[in-house]
Amino acid sequence: MAEGTRPTPKTGRSLLYLTDEQLRRGIEAMFFAYRGFTADPDRILEEHGYGRAHHRTLHFIHRAPGTTVNNLLSILGVTKQSLNRVLRTLITDGLVESRVGTQDKRERHLYLTETGSELERQLSDAQRERMRAAYRAAGPEAVAGFRQVLEAMMDPDIRRHFNRLSDGGA
Amino acid sequence: MAEGTRPTPKTGRSLLYLTDEQLRRGIEAMFFAYRGFTADPDRILEEHGYGRAHHRTLHFIHRAPGTTVNNLLSILGVTKQSLNRVLRTLITDGLVESRVGTQDKRERHLYLTETGSELERQLSDAQRERMRAAYRAAGPEAVAGFRQVLEAMMDPDIRRHFNRLSDGGA
DNA sequence: AATCTTATGTCAGCGTTGTTGACTTTCCAA
DNA sequence: TTGGAAAGTCAACAACGCTGACATAAGATT
């Protein structure tokens, strides 16, 4: 893992796409693309005095209405204190509603209000538009490859989450 | 841009990959994959008391030794105050060397020291390993698509940066 | 020579968002 | 009834963005 520069691979089949140089390009592409990916929502969030954490929270509550705080925690991968701060402002501002669980009254089930749905839609419209343009420019086969590489890059636990979410929403 | 749910496209050719649902999956994939993408370097950085900003700085100085502060600023897209804070700690800790320009003495040219190169290598080895595994799992064609979509997702200015960097390092 | 501009560095202060630690309340379940 | 899980809160801190203000050096222009 630290043997320095890797020359042209010795394998028969072309493994050019696995050279350090190609990998470095992929890394930089990921870095720059993520900036574009978040740029549009960031602008909208700024107008409302919110940050990316608020966006993520709205997104996943929209995705799974009625989800519990604990569930949200494991998806977002942050501490409850961190999530709670964001969640509190969203509840105070009337974008998210927290309902005590009927079966387990310790749990809080989270829902977007009208206002919350409105902002979520604004944010996801902007982000989807960027994604749509990229998808259209690259074409369906590129998109399939894009998805495959991204999925392979996730941590296994997260990949399970991801696939569970994808199945649920299909 | 706010017309609600988008049903099956009416076009003859399959544009299934452009449905809101597919786009949402792409968005979530991007989010989760970026977490994986940064996870390994983050662990290493933590041991040294550094953060992602330090990683990015080391990366781009490694990429373009002798680069100026201003150039770095435009690549990283942060303010000089923000970069300066990071750069100062790296210089103080002996990972980066700052040399006054020979032609234009206002400029500072930045270089990695031995120690700086060592950490940079550690970080990029870890990140490349993750990227390599993902590339290998997905295959060359998927990788090509991955790169195409990422590039299309960047802001145009950034894309120019990216292509300039890629050309220089080829 | 005087002035404008550019490149850089620095200080102070602030905001978002992550962290740990400690503590409380509620309430299911053994 | 007691243990522990779920949720919430308070305090403190760190990383890393930001703005504004100011200083210095030096190239560029008038």
CSV table of C-alpha atoms (C1' of nucleotides) in Angstrom, one decimal:
chain,number,residue,atom,x,y,z
A,1,MET,CA,0.0,0.0,0.0
A,2,ALA,CA,3.0,2.3,-0.1
A,3,GLU,CA,5.2,1.0,-2.8
A,4,GLY,CA,5.4,4.3,-4.6
A,5,THR,CA,4.6,4.9,-8.3
A,6,ARG,CA,2.8,2.1,-10.1
A,7,PRO,CA,4.0,1.7,-13.7
A,8,THR,CA,1.9,0.2,-16.5
A,9,PRO,CA,0.1,-2.9,-15.2
A,10,LYS,CA,1.6,-6.2,-16.3
A,11,THR,CA,-1.7,-7.9,-16.9
A,12,GLY,CA,-2.7,-8.9,-20.3
A,13,ARG,CA,-6.2,-7.3,-20.3
A,14,SER,CA,-6.2,-3.5,-20.3
A,15,LEU,CA,-6.3,-2.3,-16.7
A,16,LEU,CA,-5.3,1.2,-17.7
A,17,TYR,CA,-8.3,2.5,-15.8
A,18,LEU,CA,-6.7,1.3,-12.5
A,19,THR,CA,-3.4,3.3,-12.8
A,20,ASP,CA,-2.6,5.8,-10.0
A,21,GLU,CA,-3.0,8.6,-12.5
A,22,GLN,CA,-6.5,7.5,-13.5
A,23,LEU,CA,-7.5,7.0,-9.9
A,24,ARG,CA,-6.2,10.5,-9.0
A,25,ARG,CA,-8.4,11.9,-11.8
A,26,GLY,CA,-11.3,10.0,-10.4
A,27,ILE,CA,-10.6,11.4,-6.9
A,28,GLU,CA,-10.4,15.0,-8.2
A,29,ALA,CA,-13.5,14.5,-10.3
A,30,MET,CA,-15.4,13.4,-7.2
A,31,PHE,CA,-14.2,16.4,-5.3
A,32,PHE,CA,-15.1,18.9,-7.9
A,33,ALA,CA,-18.4,17.3,-8.9
A,34,TYR,CA,-19.5,17.2,-5.3
A,35,ARG,CA,-19.1,20.9,-5.2
A,36,GLY,CA,-21.4,21.3,-8.1
A,37,PHE,CA,-23.8,18.8,-6.6
A,38,THR,CA,-24.3,20.9,-3.5
A,39,ALA,CA,-24.0,24.4,-5.1
A,40,ASP,CA,-27.6,25.0,-6.1
A,41,PRO,CA,-29.2,23.8,-2.8
A,42,ASP,CA,-26.6,25.8,-0.9
A,43,ARG,CA,-27.7,29.0,-2.5
A,44,ILE,CA,-31.4,28.3,-1.6
A,45,LEU,CA,-30.5,27.3,1.9
A,46,GLU,CA,-28.6,30.5,2.5
A,47,GLU,CA,-31.6,32.6,1.8
A,48,HIS,CA,-33.4,30.7,4.6
A,49,GLY,CA,-30.6,30.8,7.0
A,50,TYR,CA,-30.2,27.0,6.8
A,51,GLY,CA,-27.2,24.7,6.0
A,52,ARG,CA,-26.6,21.4,4.4
A,53,ALA,CA,-27.6,19.5,7.6
A,54,HIS,CA,-31.0,21.0,7.3
A,55,HIS,CA,-31.3,19.9,3.7
A,56,ARG,CA,-30.3,16.4,4.5
A,57,THR,CA,-32.8,16.2,7.3
A,58,LEU,CA,-35.6,17.5,5.2
A,59,HIS,CA,-34.7,15.1,2.4
A,60,PHE,CA,-34.8,12.0,4.4
A,61,ILE,CA,-37.9,12.9,6.3
A,62,HIS,CA,-39.5,13.6,2.9
A,63,ARG,CA,-38.3,10.2,1.7
A,64,ALA,CA,-39.6,8.3,4.7
A,65,PRO,CA,-42.4,10.3,6.5
A,66,GLY,CA,-42.9,9.1,10.0
A,67,THR,CA,-39.4,8.0,10.5
A,68,THR,CA,-38.0,8.0,14.0
A,69,VAL,CA,-35.1,10.1,15.3
A,70,ASN,CA,-33.0,7.0,15.8
A,71,ASN,CA,-33.5,5.8,12.2
A,72,LEU,CA,-32.6,9.3,10.9
A,73,LEU,CA,-29.5,9.2,13.0
A,74,SER,CA,-28.2,6.0,11.5
A,75,ILE,CA,-28.9,7.2,8.0
A,76,LEU,CA,-27.3,10.6,8.5
A,77,GLY,CA,-24.4,9.2,10.5
A,78,VAL,CA,-24.2,12.0,13.0
A,79,THR,CA,-24.7,12.2,16.8
A,80,LYS,CA,-28.1,12.8,18.3
A,81,GLN,CA,-26.9,16.1,19.7
A,82,SER,CA,-25.9,17.3,16.2
A,83,LEU,CA,-29.2,16.2,14.7
A,84,ASN,CA,-31.2,17.5,17.5
A,85,ARG,CA,-29.9,21.0,17.1
A,86,VAL,CA,-30.9,21.0,13.4
A,87,LEU,CA,-34.2,19.2,14.1
A,88,ARG,CA,-35.1,21.7,16.8
A,89,THR,CA,-34.8,24.7,14.5
A,90,LEU,CA,-36.8,23.0,11.8
A,91,ILE,CA,-39.6,22.1,14.4
A,92,THR,CA,-39.5,25.6,15.9
A,93,ASP,CA,-39.7,27.2,12.4
A,94,GLY,CA,-42.6,25.0,11.6
A,95,LEU,CA,-41.1,22.9,8.8
A,96,VAL,CA,-41.1,19.6,10.7
A,97,GLU,CA,-43.7,18.1,12.9
A,98,SER,CA,-42.7,15.6,15.7
A,99,ARG,CA,-45.4,13.2,16.8
A,100,VAL,CA,-45.1,11.0,19.8
A,101,GLY,CA,-45.3,7.3,18.8
A,102,THR,CA,-48.6,5.5,19.3
A,103,GLN,CA,-47.1,2.1,20.0
A,104,ASP,CA,-43.8,3.2,21.6
A,105,LYS,CA,-44.4,6.5,23.1
A,106,ARG,CA,-40.7,7.2,23.5
A,107,GLU,CA,-40.2,7.4,19.8
A,108,ARG,CA,-40.9,10.6,17.9
A,109,HIS,CA,-42.2,10.3,14.4
A,110,LEU,CA,-41.1,13.0,12.0
A,111,TYR,CA,-43.2,14.6,9.3
A,112,LEU,CA,-42.8,17.6,7.0
A,113,THR,CA,-45.4,20.3,7.3
A,114,GLU,CA,-46.7,22.2,4.3
A,115,THR,CA,-43.9,24.8,4.7
A,116,GLY,CA,-41.3,22.0,5.1
A,117,SER,CA,-42.5,20.2,2.0
A,118,GLU,CA,-42.4,23.5,0.1
A,119,LEU,CA,-38.7,24.1,1.0
A,120,GLU,CA,-37.8,20.4,0.4
A,121,ARG,CA,-39.4,20.6,-3.0
A,122,GLN,CA,-37.5,23.7,-3.8
A,123,LEU,CA,-34.2,22.2,-2.8
A,124,SER,CA,-34.7,18.9,-4.5
A,125,ASP,CA,-36.0,20.5,-7.7
A,126,ALA,CA,-32.8,22.5,-7.9
A,127,GLN,CA,-30.6,19.5,-7.2
A,128,ARG,CA,-32.5,17.2,-9.5
A,129,GLU,CA,-32.2,19.7,-12.3
A,130,ARG,CA,-28.4,19.7,-12.0
A,131,MET,CA,-28.5,15.9,-11.9
A,132,ARG,CA,-30.8,15.7,-14.8
A,133,ALA,CA,-28.6,17.9,-16.9
A,134,ALA,CA,-25.6,15.8,-16.1
A,135,TYR,CA,-27.5,12.6,-16.8
A,136,ARG,CA,-28.7,13.9,-20.1
A,137,ALA,CA,-25.3,15.1,-21.2
A,138,ALA,CA,-23.7,11.8,-20.3
A,139,GLY,CA,-26.4,9.4,-21.5
A,140,PRO,CA,-28.0,6.3,-20.1
A,141,GLU,CA,-25.0,4.0,-20.2
A,142,ALA,CA,-22.8,6.5,-18.5
A,143,VAL,CA,-25.5,6.9,-15.8
A,144,ALA,CA,-25.5,3.2,-15.2
A,145,GLY,CA,-21.7,3.2,-14.7
A,146,PHE,CA,-21.9,6.2,-12.5
A,147,ARG,CA,-24.3,4.5,-10.2
A,148,GLN,CA,-22.3,1.3,-10.1
A,149,VAL,CA,-19.1,3.0,-9.1
A,150,LEU,CA,-20.8,5.1,-6.5
A,151,GLU,CA,-22.4,2.1,-5.0
A,152,ALA,CA,-19.1,0.3,-4.9
A,153,MET,CA,-17.5,3.2,-3.1
A,154,MET,CA,-20.0,3.2,-0.2
A,155,ASP,CA,-19.2,1.6,3.1
A,156,PRO,CA,-21.1,-1.8,3.3
A,157,ASP,CA,-23.4,-0.7,6.1
A,158,ILE,CA,-24.3,2.4,4.1
A,159,ARG,CA,-24.8,0.4,1.0
A,160,ARG,CA,-27.4,-1.7,2.8
A,161,HIS,CA,-29.1,1.5,3.9
A,162,PHE,CA,-29.0,2.8,0.3
A,163,ASN,CA,-30.4,-0.3,-1.2
A,164,ARG,CA,-33.2,-0.5,1.4
A,165,LEU,CA,-34.1,3.1,0.6
A,166,SER,CA,-34.1,2.5,-3.1
A,167,ASP,CA,-36.2,-0.6,-2.8
A,168,GLY,CA,-38.7,1.2,-0.6
A,169,GLY,CA,-39.1,4.0,-3.0
A,170,ALA,CA,-39.3,2.1,-6.2
B,1,MET,CA,-39.5,23.4,-12.4
B,2,ALA,CA,-42.2,22.9,-9.8
B,3,GLU,CA,-44.8,20.9,-11.7
B,4,GLY,CA,-44.9,18.1,-9.2
B,5,THR,CA,-44.5,14.4,-10.0
B,6,ARG,CA,-43.2,13.6,-13.4
B,7,PRO,CA,-44.9,10.5,-14.9
B,8,THR,CA,-43.3,8.2,-17.5
B,9,PRO,CA,-41.7,10.3,-20.2
B,10,LYS,CA,-43.7,10.6,-23.4
B,11,THR,CA,-40.6,10.2,-25.6
B,12,GLY,CA,-40.2,7.2,-27.9
B,13,ARG,CA,-36.7,6.3,-26.8
B,14,SER,CA,-36.3,5.1,-23.2
B,15,LEU,CA,-35.6,8.1,-21.0
B,16,LEU,CA,-36.3,6.1,-17.8
B,17,TYR,CA,-33.0,7.2,-16.4
B,18,LEU,CA,-34.3,10.7,-16.2
B,19,THR,CA,-37.3,10.1,-14.0
B,20,ASP,CA,-37.5,11.9,-10.7
B,21,GLU,CA,-37.1,8.6,-9.0
B,22,GLN,CA,-33.9,7.7,-10.8
B,23,LEU,CA,-32.6,11.2,-10.2
B,24,ARG,CA,-33.4,10.9,-6.5
B,25,ARG,CA,-31.4,7.6,-6.4
B,26,GLY,CA,-28.5,9.3,-8.0
B,27,ILE,CA,-28.6,12.1,-5.5
B,28,GLU,CA,-28.7,9.7,-2.6
B,29,ALA,CA,-25.9,7.6,-4.1
B,30,MET,CA,-23.8,10.7,-4.5
B,31,PHE,CA,-24.4,11.6,-0.8
B,32,PHE,CA,-23.6,8.2,0.6
B,33,ALA,CA,-20.6,7.6,-1.8
B,34,TYR,CA,-19.0,10.8,-0.8
B,35,ARG,CA,-19.1,9.7,2.8
B,36,GLY,CA,-17.2,6.5,1.8
B,37,PHE,CA,-14.9,8.6,-0.4
B,38,THR,CA,-13.7,10.7,2.6
B,39,ALA,CA,-13.9,8.1,5.3
B,40,ASP,CA,-10.4,6.6,5.1
B,41,PRO,CA,-8.5,9.9,4.8
B,42,ASP,CA,-10.6,11.3,7.6
B,43,ARG,CA,-9.4,8.5,10.0
B,44,ILE,CA,-5.8,9.2,9.1
B,45,LEU,CA,-6.2,13.0,9.4
B,46,GLU,CA,-7.7,12.6,12.8
B,47,GLU,CA,-4.6,10.9,14.1
B,48,HIS,CA,-2.6,13.9,13.1
B,49,GLY,CA,-5.1,16.5,14.3
B,50,TYR,CA,-5.9,17.7,10.8
B,51,GLY,CA,-9.1,18.0,8.8
B,52,ARG,CA,-10.3,17.7,5.2
B,53,ALA,CA,-9.1,21.2,4.4
B,54,HIS,CA,-5.5,20.1,5.2
B,55,HIS,CA,-6.0,17.1,3.0
B,56,ARG,CA,-7.2,19.1,0.1
B,57,THR,CA,-4.3,21.6,0.5
B,58,LEU,CA,-1.7,18.8,0.6
B,59,HIS,CA,-3.3,17.2,-2.4
B,60,PHE,CA,-3.2,20.2,-4.6
B,61,ILE,CA,0.3,21.2,-3.6
B,62,HIS,CA,1.5,17.7,-4.3
B,63,ARG,CA,-0.3,17.9,-7.7
B,64,ALA,CA,1.3,21.2,-8.7
B,65,PRO,CA,4.4,21.8,-6.7
B,66,GLY,CA,5.4,25.5,-6.6
B,67,THR,CA,1.8,26.7,-7.0
B,68,THR,CA,1.0,30.1,-5.6
B,69,VAL,CA,-1.5,30.9,-2.9
B,70,ASN,CA,-3.8,32.6,-5.3
B,71,ASN,CA,-3.9,29.7,-7.6
B,72,LEU,CA,-4.6,27.4,-4.7
B,73,LEU,CA,-7.4,29.7,-3.6
B,74,SER,CA,-9.2,29.5,-7.0
B,75,ILE,CA,-8.9,25.7,-7.1
B,76,LEU,CA,-10.1,25.2,-3.6
B,77,GLY,CA,-12.8,27.9,-3.8
B,78,VAL,CA,-12.4,29.2,-0.3
B,79,THR,CA,-11.3,32.6,1.1
B,80,LYS,CA,-7.7,33.4,1.7
B,81,GLN,CA,-8.3,33.7,5.4
B,82,SER,CA,-9.7,30.2,5.5
B,83,LEU,CA,-6.8,28.8,3.4
B,84,ASN,CA,-4.3,30.8,5.3
B,85,ARG,CA,-5.3,29.3,8.6
B,86,VAL,CA,-4.8,25.8,7.2
B,87,LEU,CA,-1.6,26.7,5.4
B,88,ARG,CA,-0.1,28.3,8.5
B,89,THR,CA,-0.5,25.2,10.5
B,90,LEU,CA,1.0,23.1,7.7
B,91,ILE,CA,4.0,25.4,7.4
B,92,THR,CA,4.5,25.6,11.2
B,93,ASP,CA,4.3,21.9,11.5
B,94,GLY,CA,6.9,21.5,8.7
B,95,LEU,CA,4.8,19.8,6.1
B,96,VAL,CA,4.7,22.7,3.6
B,97,GLU,CA,7.5,25.1,2.6
B,98,SER,CA,6.7,28.6,1.3
B,99,ARG,CA,9.3,30.2,-1.0
B,100,VAL,CA,9.2,33.8,-2.1
B,101,GLY,CA,8.9,34.1,-5.9
B,102,THR,CA,12.0,34.8,-7.9
B,103,GLN,CA,10.3,36.8,-10.6
B,104,ASP,CA,7.4,38.3,-8.7
B,105,LYS,CA,8.5,38.5,-5.1
B,106,ARG,CA,5.0,39.1,-3.9
B,107,GLU,CA,4.1,35.5,-4.7
B,108,ARG,CA,4.8,32.6,-2.4
B,109,HIS,CA,5.4,29.2,-4.1
B,110,LEU,CA,4.3,26.2,-2.1
B,111,TYR,CA,6.1,22.9,-1.8
B,112,LEU,CA,5.7,19.8,0.3
B,113,THR,CA,8.5,18.9,2.6
B,114,GLU,CA,9.6,15.3,3.2
B,115,THR,CA,7.2,15.0,6.1
B,116,GLY,CA,4.4,16.7,4.0
B,117,SER,CA,5.0,14.3,1.1
B,118,GLU,CA,4.8,11.4,3.6
B,119,LEU,CA,1.4,12.3,4.9
B,120,GLU,CA,0.1,13.2,1.5
B,121,ARG,CA,1.1,9.7,0.3
B,122,GLN,CA,-0.5,8.1,3.2
B,123,LEU,CA,-3.7,9.9,2.6
B,124,SER,CA,-3.8,9.4,-1.2
B,125,ASP,CA,-2.9,5.7,-0.8
B,126,ALA,CA,-5.9,5.2,1.4
B,127,GLN,CA,-8.2,7.1,-0.9
B,128,ARG,CA,-6.8,5.5,-4.0
B,129,GLU,CA,-7.3,2.1,-2.5
B,130,ARG,CA,-11.0,2.8,-2.0
B,131,MET,CA,-11.3,4.2,-5.5
B,132,ARG,CA,-9.4,1.3,-6.9
B,133,ALA,CA,-11.7,-1.3,-5.2
B,134,ALA,CA,-14.7,0.6,-6.5
B,135,TYR,CA,-13.3,0.8,-10.0
B,136,ARG,CA,-12.4,-2.9,-10.0
B,137,ALA,CA,-15.8,-3.9,-8.8
B,138,ALA,CA,-17.6,-1.8,-11.4
B,139,GLY,CA,-15.4,-2.4,-14.4
B,140,PRO,CA,-13.8,-0.1,-17.1
B,141,GLU,CA,-17.0,0.8,-18.8
B,142,ALA,CA,-18.7,1.8,-15.6
B,143,VAL,CA,-15.7,3.9,-14.8
B,144,ALA,CA,-15.9,5.8,-18.0
B,145,GLY,CA,-19.6,6.6,-17.4
B,146,PHE,CA,-18.8,7.6,-13.8
B,147,ARG,CA,-16.3,10.1,-15.0
B,148,GLN,CA,-18.6,11.5,-17.7
B,149,VAL,CA,-21.4,12.1,-15.3
B,150,LEU,CA,-19.2,13.7,-12.7
B,151,GLU,CA,-17.7,16.0,-15.2
B,152,ALA,CA,-21.1,17.0,-16.4
B,153,MET,CA,-22.1,17.8,-12.9
B,154,MET,CA,-19.3,20.3,-12.3
B,155,ASP,CA,-19.7,24.1,-12.6
B,156,PRO,CA,-18.2,25.2,-16.0
B,157,ASP,CA,-15.4,27.2,-14.4
B,158,ILE,CA,-14.5,24.2,-12.2
B,159,ARG,CA,-14.6,21.9,-15.2
B,160,ARG,CA,-12.0,24.0,-16.9
B,161,HIS,CA,-9.8,23.8,-13.8
B,162,PHE,CA,-10.4,20.0,-13.7
B,163,ASN,CA,-9.4,19.5,-17.4
B,164,ARG,CA,-6.4,21.8,-17.0
B,165,LEU,CA,-5.2,19.7,-14.1
B,166,SER,CA,-5.9,16.5,-15.9
B,167,ASP,CA,-3.9,17.6,-19.0
B,168,GLY,CA,-1.0,18.8,-16.9
B,169,GLY,CA,-0.7,15.5,-15.1
B,170,ALA,CA,-1.1,13.2,-18.0
C,1,DA,C1',8.3,60.0,-8.0
C,2,DA,C1',3.8,59.2,-6.7
C,3,DT,C1',0.0,56.4,-7.1
C,4,DC,C1',-2.8,52.4,-8.1
C,5,DT,C1',-3.2,47.5,-7.9
C,6,DT,C1',-2.0,42.9,-6.7
C,7,DA,C1',-0.5,39.2,-3.7
C,8,DT,C1',-0.1,37.9,0.7
C,9,DG,C1',-0.7,37.7,5.6
C,10,DT,C1',-3.0,38.5,9.9
C,11,DC,C1',-6.5,39.8,13.6
C,12,DA,C1',-11.1,39.7,15.3
C,13,DG,C1',-15.5,37.9,15.2
C,14,DC,C1',-19.2,35.0,13.7
C,15,DG,C1',-22.0,30.7,11.9
C,16,DT,C1',-22.8,25.9,10.8
C,17,DT,C1',-22.0,21.5,12.0
C,18,DG,C1',-19.6,18.0,13.7
C,19,DT,C1',-17.7,16.0,18.4
C,20,DT,C1',-17.7,14.2,23.7
C,21,DG,C1',-19.6,14.1,28.3
C,22,DA,C1',-23.1,14.4,31.7
C,23,DC,C1',-27.7,14.4,33.0
C,24,DT,C1',-32.9,13.9,32.9
C,25,DT,C1',-37.4,12.1,31.5
C,26,DT,C1',-40.1,8.7,29.7
C,27,DC,C1',-41.5,4.3,29.3
C,28,DC,C1',-41.1,-0.7,27.5
C,29,DA,C1',-39.9,-5.1,29.2
C,30,DA,C1',-38.0,-8.6,32.1
D,1,DT,C1',-39.7,-2.9,40.4
D,2,DT,C1',-35.7,-2.4,38.3
D,3,DG,C1',-32.9,-2.2,34.1
D,4,DG,C1',-32.1,-0.2,29.9
D,5,DA,C1',-33.5,1.9,25.5
D,6,DA,C1',-35.2,6.3,23.3
D,7,DA,C1',-35.3,10.9,23.4
D,8,DG,C1',-34.0,15.5,24.8
D,9,DT,C1',-31.0,19.0,26.7
D,10,DC,C1',-26.9,21.7,28.4
D,11,DA,C1',-22.2,22.8,28.1
D,12,DA,C1',-17.9,23.0,25.9
D,13,DC,C1',-15.0,22.4,22.1
D,14,DA,C1',-13.0,21.9,17.2
D,15,DA,C1',-12.9,22.3,12.1
D,16,DC,C1',-13.6,25.3,8.7
D,17,DG,C1',-16.4,28.1,6.2
D,18,DC,C1',-17.5,33.5,6.1
D,19,DT,C1',-16.9,39.0,6.4
D,20,DG,C1',-14.5,43.1,7.5
D,21,DA,C1',-10.5,45.6,8.4
D,22,DC,C1',-5.8,46.5,8.1
D,23,DA,C1',-0.6,45.9,7.0
D,24,DT,C1',3.2,45.1,4.0
D,25,DA,C1',5.6,44.3,-0.1
D,26,DA,C1',6.2,44.9,-4.7
D,27,DG,C1',4.8,45.1,-9.5
D,28,DA,C1',2.5,48.4,-12.8
D,29,DT,C1',1.0,52.8,-14.4
D,30,DT,C1',0.7,57.6,-14.8
